[in-house]
Structure formats: structure tokens, C-alpha cells
Amino acid sequence: MIARVVSLKSRRFLYWLDAGNLADRGQFVLGQPLRKDRKDRAKRLPCAHELFPSIVHAQADRRDRLPACSAAEAISLQEPYINSTIANHVLALLARLFRHGRIAYHGGFVNLATGRVTPLPVDPATWLRLRLQAEKERAYLTRRPRSLAPADQ
């Protein structure tokens, strides 16, 4: 739903920052919404839904068994500091963008179980690879279940 709203021609969103988490991992992606009237389409930062459809797909979201991150129950099921860790990475990204006027990465993936943080680089070759994978993922997420054909007797 949000992806549709920020992409509308009538909306003047310049950036969309998507951040989310599960119990012990999360991600953040800064993107520039795709609009038909945009002149610099090739140079823009792709948004989360373009590269990672399952992040914003309702069907995939239903598989997430955790309640909203503001709920007390969710906090008891999450690793300590996952929300603040994601928030600190988002703030560091924005600080670099505002301070230096450019960034080398526009998102990342944080895994507290492994201690790993993987950046999402500003790199058209990476985006192409991720978009190809996203097409496969999108096809999988939107497929209709095959109805069982009646058995011949």
C-alpha cells in the first residue's frame, strides 16, 4: 500500500525510508520512489519494494508471527536492542547523506544472532542482480495456488 502511495505522480515524496525487523534481524532501505515523470530514472536509489518484494508484500507479512514492534508482547519476543540497532544504522546513513551530500550505501541488513551487518551498496550492477531476483520473488508471491483437479475414475 505505501509503495503505491509514494509512487503516485501527485505525491512529491523525494525519498522513502523503509525500516523493519523481526525478532533478531532487520533491514533499512532508503530509496527514491519511481514515477513516470521522473527524468533521472536510472540514477535514482531503488526503494525496498523494488528490490525486496517480500518486505512489503501482504502475504509475506502475514507469515510474520510477531505483533507490532510497539506492543509489549513483541518486545518480550525480540532480542534486546534490535529496534535501536536498526534506528542507529538509519540515523548514521542519514547523517552521512546530510553531512557529505552523498552515500556509498543506501540500506543494510542487521543480524544480531550472527553479529553481521551487510550494507546495500549504491551500485547499479547490484540493483540489476537484485531486481532480477525480485522478479522471481514477486512471481512466487503473487502466484495463485493450483486447484486440485478432480481425479479420473
mmCIF file with all atom_site columns, N, CA and C in Angstrom, residues 65-104:
data_model
loop_
_atom_site.group_PDB
_atom_site.id
_atom_site.type_symbol
_atom_site.label_atom_id
_atom_site.label_alt_id
_atom_site.label_comp_id
_atom_site.label_asym_id
_atom_site.label_entity_id
_atom_site.label_seq_id
_atom_site.pdbx_PDB_ins_code
_atom_site.Cartn_x
_atom_site.Cartn_y
_atom_site.Cartn_z
_atom_site.occupancy
_atom_site.B_iso_or_equiv
_atom_site.pdbx_formal_charge
_atom_site.auth_seq_id
_atom_site.auth_comp_id
_atom_site.auth_asym_id
_atom_site.auth_atom_id
_atom_site.pdbx_PDB_model_num
ATOM 1   N N  . ARG A 1 65  ? 4.946  -13.755 12.544 1.00 0.00 ? 65  ARG A N  1
ATOM 2   C CA . ARG A 1 65  ? 4.127  -14.079 13.707 1.00 0.00 ? 65  ARG A CA 1
ATOM 3   C C  . ARG A 1 65  ? 4.277  -13.066 14.851 1.00 0.00 ? 65  ARG A C  1
ATOM 4   N N  . LEU A 1 66  ? 5.212  -12.134 14.727 1.00 0.00 ? 66  LEU A N  1
ATOM 5   C CA . LEU A 1 66  ? 5.410  -11.162 15.799 1.00 0.00 ? 66  LEU A CA 1
ATOM 6   C C  . LEU A 1 66  ? 4.363  -10.059 15.730 1.00 0.00 ? 66  LEU A C  1
ATOM 7   N N  . PRO A 1 67  ? 3.875  -9.606  16.883 1.00 0.00 ? 67  PRO A N  1
ATOM 8   C CA . PRO A 1 67  ? 2.993  -8.445  16.882 1.00 0.00 ? 67  PRO A CA 1
ATOM 9   C C  . PRO A 1 67  ? 3.784  -7.176  16.536 1.00 0.00 ? 67  PRO A C  1
ATOM 10  N N  . ALA A 1 68  ? 3.105  -6.063  16.401 1.00 0.00 ? 68  ALA A N  1
ATOM 11  C CA . ALA A 1 68  ? 3.761  -4.796  16.058 1.00 0.00 ? 68  ALA A CA 1
ATOM 12  C C  . ALA A 1 68  ? 4.880  -4.495  17.048 1.00 0.00 ? 68  ALA A C  1
ATOM 13  N N  . CYS A 1 69  ? 5.946  -3.830  16.563 1.00 0.00 ? 69  CYS A N  1
ATOM 14  C CA . CYS A 1 69  ? 7.124  -3.639  17.417 1.00 0.00 ? 69  CYS A CA 1
ATOM 15  C C  . CYS A 1 69  ? 6.867  -2.715  18.598 1.00 0.00 ? 69  CYS A C  1
ATOM 16  N N  . SER A 1 70  ? 5.764  -1.988  18.609 1.00 0.00 ? 70  SER A N  1
ATOM 17  C CA . SER A 1 70  ? 5.482  -1.136  19.763 1.00 0.00 ? 70  SER A CA 1
ATOM 18  C C  . SER A 1 70  ? 4.744  -1.906  20.860 1.00 0.00 ? 70  SER A C  1
ATOM 19  N N  . ALA A 1 71  ? 4.243  -3.085  20.538 1.00 0.00 ? 71  ALA A N  1
ATOM 20  C CA . ALA A 1 71  ? 3.497  -3.861  21.522 1.00 0.00 ? 71  ALA A CA 1
ATOM 21  C C  . ALA A 1 71  ? 4.430  -4.489  22.543 1.00 0.00 ? 71  ALA A C  1
ATOM 22  N N  . ALA A 1 72  ? 3.972  -4.542  23.789 1.00 0.00 ? 72  ALA A N  1
ATOM 23  C CA . ALA A 1 72  ? 4.789  -5.119  24.864 1.00 0.00 ? 72  ALA A CA 1
ATOM 24  C C  . ALA A 1 72  ? 5.118  -6.579  24.576 1.00 0.00 ? 72  ALA A C  1
ATOM 25  N N  . GLU A 1 73  ? 4.185  -7.312  23.974 1.00 0.00 ? 73  GLU A N  1
ATOM 26  C CA . GLU A 1 73  ? 4.431  -8.725  23.656 1.00 0.00 ? 73  GLU A CA 1
ATOM 27  C C  . GLU A 1 73  ? 5.568  -8.869  22.651 1.00 0.00 ? 73  GLU A C  1
ATOM 28  N N  . ALA A 1 74  ? 5.602  -7.999  21.645 1.00 0.00 ? 74  ALA A N  1
ATOM 29  C CA . ALA A 1 74  ? 6.664  -8.068  20.637 1.00 0.00 ? 74  ALA A CA 1
ATOM 30  C C  . ALA A 1 74  ? 8.015  -7.813  21.276 1.00 0.00 ? 74  ALA A C  1
ATOM 31  N N  . ILE A 1 75  ? 8.066  -6.854  22.172 1.00 0.00 ? 75  ILE A N  1
ATOM 32  C CA . ILE A 1 75  ? 9.334  -6.513  22.813 1.00 0.00 ? 75  ILE A CA 1
ATOM 33  C C  . ILE A 1 75  ? 9.853  -7.693  23.633 1.00 0.00 ? 75  ILE A C  1
ATOM 34  N N  . SER A 1 76  ? 8.952  -8.428  24.253 1.00 0.00 ? 76  SER A N  1
ATOM 35  C CA . SER A 1 76  ? 9.392  -9.591  25.033 1.00 0.00 ? 76  SER A CA 1
ATOM 36  C C  . SER A 1 76  ? 9.876  -10.725 24.135 1.00 0.00 ? 76  SER A C  1
ATOM 37  N N  . LEU A 1 77  ? 9.441  -10.767 22.875 1.00 0.00 ? 77  LEU A N  1
ATOM 38  C CA . LEU A 1 77  ? 9.866  -11.807 21.943 1.00 0.00 ? 77  LEU A CA 1
ATOM 39  C C  . LEU A 1 77  ? 11.101 -11.415 21.127 1.00 0.00 ? 77  LEU A C  1
ATOM 40  N N  . GLN A 1 78  ? 11.432 -10.129 21.121 1.00 0.00 ? 78  GLN A N  1
ATOM 41  C CA . GLN A 1 78  ? 12.558 -9.651  20.322 1.00 0.00 ? 78  GLN A CA 1
ATOM 42  C C  . GLN A 1 78  ? 13.848 -9.668  21.132 1.00 0.00 ? 78  GLN A C  1
ATOM 43  N N  . GLU A 1 79  ? 14.942 -9.764  20.389 1.00 0.00 ? 79  GLU A N  1
ATOM 44  C CA . GLU A 1 79  ? 16.244 -9.621  21.026 1.00 0.00 ? 79  GLU A CA 1
ATOM 45  C C  . GLU A 1 79  ? 16.357 -8.177  21.538 1.00 0.00 ? 79  GLU A C  1
ATOM 46  N N  . PRO A 1 80  ? 17.013 -8.010  22.691 1.00 0.00 ? 80  PRO A N  1
ATOM 47  C CA . PRO A 1 80  ? 17.199 -6.643  23.182 1.00 0.00 ? 80  PRO A CA 1
ATOM 48  C C  . PRO A 1 80  ? 17.959 -5.799  22.156 1.00 0.00 ? 80  PRO A C  1
ATOM 49  N N  . TYR A 1 81  ? 17.555 -4.611  21.976 1.00 0.00 ? 81  TYR A N  1
ATOM 50  C CA . TYR A 1 81  ? 18.230 -3.602  21.162 1.00 0.00 ? 81  TYR A CA 1
ATOM 51  C C  . TYR A 1 81  ? 18.065 -3.760  19.648 1.00 0.00 ? 81  TYR A C  1
ATOM 52  N N  . ILE A 1 82  ? 17.248 -4.684  19.150 1.00 0.00 ? 82  ILE A N  1
ATOM 53  C CA . ILE A 1 82  ? 17.101 -4.793  17.700 1.00 0.00 ? 82  ILE A CA 1
ATOM 54  C C  . ILE A 1 82  ? 16.513 -3.498  17.127 1.00 0.00 ? 82  ILE A C  1
ATOM 55  N N  . ASN A 1 83  ? 15.496 -2.938  17.780 1.00 0.00 ? 83  ASN A N  1
ATOM 56  C CA . ASN A 1 83  ? 14.893 -1.699  17.268 1.00 0.00 ? 83  ASN A CA 1
ATOM 57  C C  . ASN A 1 83  ? 15.889 -0.545  17.287 1.00 0.00 ? 83  ASN A C  1
ATOM 58  N N  . SER A 1 84  ? 16.596 -0.390  18.394 1.00 0.00 ? 84  SER A N  1
ATOM 59  C CA . SER A 1 84  ? 17.548 0.723   18.478 1.00 0.00 ? 84  SER A CA 1
ATOM 60  C C  . SER A 1 84  ? 18.740 0.511   17.544 1.00 0.00 ? 84  SER A C  1
ATOM 61  N N  . THR A 1 85  ? 19.126 -0.744  17.320 1.00 0.00 ? 85  THR A N  1
ATOM 62  C CA . THR A 1 85  ? 20.230 -1.014  16.390 1.00 0.00 ? 85  THR A CA 1
ATOM 63  C C  . THR A 1 85  ? 19.853 -0.594  14.979 1.00 0.00 ? 85  THR A C  1
ATOM 64  N N  . ILE A 1 86  ? 18.656 -0.974  14.549 1.00 0.00 ? 86  ILE A N  1
ATOM 65  C CA . ILE A 1 86  ? 18.185 -0.559  13.219 1.00 0.00 ? 86  ILE A CA 1
ATOM 66  C C  . ILE A 1 86  ? 18.088 0.968   13.166 1.00 0.00 ? 86  ILE A C  1
ATOM 67  N N  . ALA A 1 87  ? 17.508 1.568   14.203 1.00 0.00 ? 87  ALA A N  1
ATOM 68  C CA . ALA A 1 87  ? 17.360 3.034   14.229 1.00 0.00 ? 87  ALA A CA 1
ATOM 69  C C  . ALA A 1 87  ? 18.715 3.737   14.168 1.00 0.00 ? 87  ALA A C  1
ATOM 70  N N  . ASN A 1 88  ? 19.712 3.230   14.876 1.00 0.00 ? 88  ASN A N  1
ATOM 71  C CA . ASN A 1 88  ? 21.042 3.849   14.846 1.00 0.00 ? 88  ASN A CA 1
ATOM 72  C C  . ASN A 1 88  ? 21.683 3.739   13.468 1.00 0.00 ? 88  ASN A C  1
ATOM 73  N N  . HIS A 1 89  ? 21.500 2.627   12.788 1.00 0.00 ? 89  HIS A N  1
ATOM 74  C CA . HIS A 1 89  ? 22.034 2.491   11.430 1.00 0.00 ? 89  HIS A CA 1
ATOM 75  C C  . HIS A 1 89  ? 21.334 3.460   10.473 1.00 0.00 ? 89  HIS A C  1
ATOM 76  N N  . VAL A 1 90  ? 20.027 3.620   10.636 1.00 0.00 ? 90  VAL A N  1
ATOM 77  C CA . VAL A 1 90  ? 19.281 4.581   9.814  1.00 0.00 ? 90  VAL A CA 1
ATOM 78  C C  . VAL A 1 90  ? 19.802 5.998   10.061 1.00 0.00 ? 90  VAL A C  1
ATOM 79  N N  . LEU A 1 91  ? 19.981 6.350   11.319 1.00 0.00 ? 91  LEU A N  1
ATOM 80  C CA . LEU A 1 91  ? 20.470 7.697   11.646 1.00 0.00 ? 91  LEU A CA 1
ATOM 81  C C  . LEU A 1 91  ? 21.879 7.923   11.103 1.00 0.00 ? 91  LEU A C  1
ATOM 82  N N  . ALA A 1 92  ? 22.724 6.915   11.176 1.00 0.00 ? 92  ALA A N  1
ATOM 83  C CA . ALA A 1 92  ? 24.083 7.048   10.643 1.00 0.00 ? 92  ALA A CA 1
ATOM 84  C C  . ALA A 1 92  ? 24.053 7.254   9.131  1.00 0.00 ? 92  ALA A C  1
ATOM 85  N N  . LEU A 1 93  ? 23.182 6.535   8.434  1.00 0.00 ? 93  LEU A N  1
ATOM 86  C CA . LEU A 1 93  ? 23.039 6.699   6.984  1.00 0.00 ? 93  LEU A CA 1
ATOM 87  C C  . LEU A 1 93  ? 22.586 8.117   6.645  1.00 0.00 ? 93  LEU A C  1
ATOM 88  N N  . LEU A 1 94  ? 21.552 8.578   7.335  1.00 0.00 ? 94  LEU A N  1
ATOM 89  C CA . LEU A 1 94  ? 21.041 9.929   7.070  1.00 0.00 ? 94  LEU A CA 1
ATOM 90  C C  . LEU A 1 94  ? 22.078 10.999  7.427  1.00 0.00 ? 94  LEU A C  1
ATOM 91  N N  . ALA A 1 95  ? 22.807 10.806  8.501  1.00 0.00 ? 95  ALA A N  1
ATOM 92  C CA . ALA A 1 95  ? 23.843 11.762  8.888  1.00 0.00 ? 95  ALA A CA 1
ATOM 93  C C  . ALA A 1 95  ? 24.911 11.863  7.799  1.00 0.00 ? 95  ALA A C  1
ATOM 94  N N  . ARG A 1 96  ? 25.322 10.723  7.247  1.00 0.00 ? 96  ARG A N  1
ATOM 95  C CA . ARG A 1 96  ? 26.315 10.741  6.157  1.00 0.00 ? 96  ARG A CA 1
ATOM 96  C C  . ARG A 1 96  ? 25.766 11.474  4.935  1.00 0.00 ? 96  ARG A C  1
ATOM 97  N N  . LEU A 1 97  ? 24.504 11.212  4.615  1.00 0.00 ? 97  LEU A N  1
ATOM 98  C CA . LEU A 1 97  ? 23.891 11.866  3.462  1.00 0.00 ? 97  LEU A CA 1
ATOM 99  C C  . LEU A 1 97  ? 23.828 13.375  3.665  1.00 0.00 ? 97  LEU A C  1
ATOM 100 N N  . PHE A 1 98  ? 23.372 13.826  4.832  1.00 0.00 ? 98  PHE A N  1
ATOM 101 C CA . PHE A 1 98  ? 23.249 15.264  5.088  1.00 0.00 ? 98  PHE A CA 1
ATOM 102 C C  . PHE A 1 98  ? 24.610 15.930  5.268  1.00 0.00 ? 98  PHE A C  1
ATOM 103 N N  . ARG A 1 99  ? 25.542 15.247  5.893  1.00 0.00 ? 99  ARG A N  1
ATOM 104 C CA . ARG A 1 99  ? 26.847 15.848  6.162  1.00 0.00 ? 99  ARG A CA 1
ATOM 105 C C  . ARG A 1 99  ? 27.734 15.905  4.928  1.00 0.00 ? 99  ARG A C  1
ATOM 106 N N  . HIS A 1 100 ? 27.728 14.815  4.140  1.00 0.00 ? 100 HIS A N  1
ATOM 107 C CA . HIS A 1 100 ? 28.642 14.725  2.999  1.00 0.00 ? 100 HIS A CA 1
ATOM 108 C C  . HIS A 1 100 ? 27.955 14.922  1.644  1.00 0.00 ? 100 HIS A C  1
ATOM 109 N N  . GLY A 1 101 ? 26.628 14.887  1.639  1.00 0.00 ? 101 GLY A N  1
ATOM 110 C CA . GLY A 1 101 ? 25.897 15.085  0.389  1.00 0.00 ? 101 GLY A CA 1
ATOM 111 C C  . GLY A 1 101 ? 25.885 13.872  -0.533 1.00 0.00 ? 101 GLY A C  1
ATOM 112 N N  . ARG A 1 102 ? 26.428 12.761  -0.078 1.00 0.00 ? 102 ARG A N  1
ATOM 113 C CA . ARG A 1 102 ? 26.415 11.522  -0.858 1.00 0.00 ? 102 ARG A CA 1
ATOM 114 C C  . ARG A 1 102 ? 26.610 10.349  0.093  1.00 0.00 ? 102 ARG A C  1
ATOM 115 N N  . ILE A 1 103 ? 26.246 9.169   -0.404 1.00 0.00 ? 103 ILE A N  1
ATOM 116 C CA . ILE A 1 103 ? 26.377 7.957   0.389  1.00 0.00 ? 103 ILE A CA 1
ATOM 117 C C  . ILE A 1 103 ? 26.894 6.835   -0.501 1.00 0.00 ? 103 ILE A C  1
ATOM 118 N N  . ALA A 1 104 ? 27.598 5.888   0.089  1.00 0.00 ? 104 ALA A N  1
ATOM 119 C CA . ALA A 1 104 ? 28.109 4.731   -0.645 1.00 0.00 ? 104 ALA A CA 1
ATOM 120 C C  . ALA A 1 104 ? 27.164 3.539   -0.515 1.00 0.00 ? 104 ALA A C  1
#
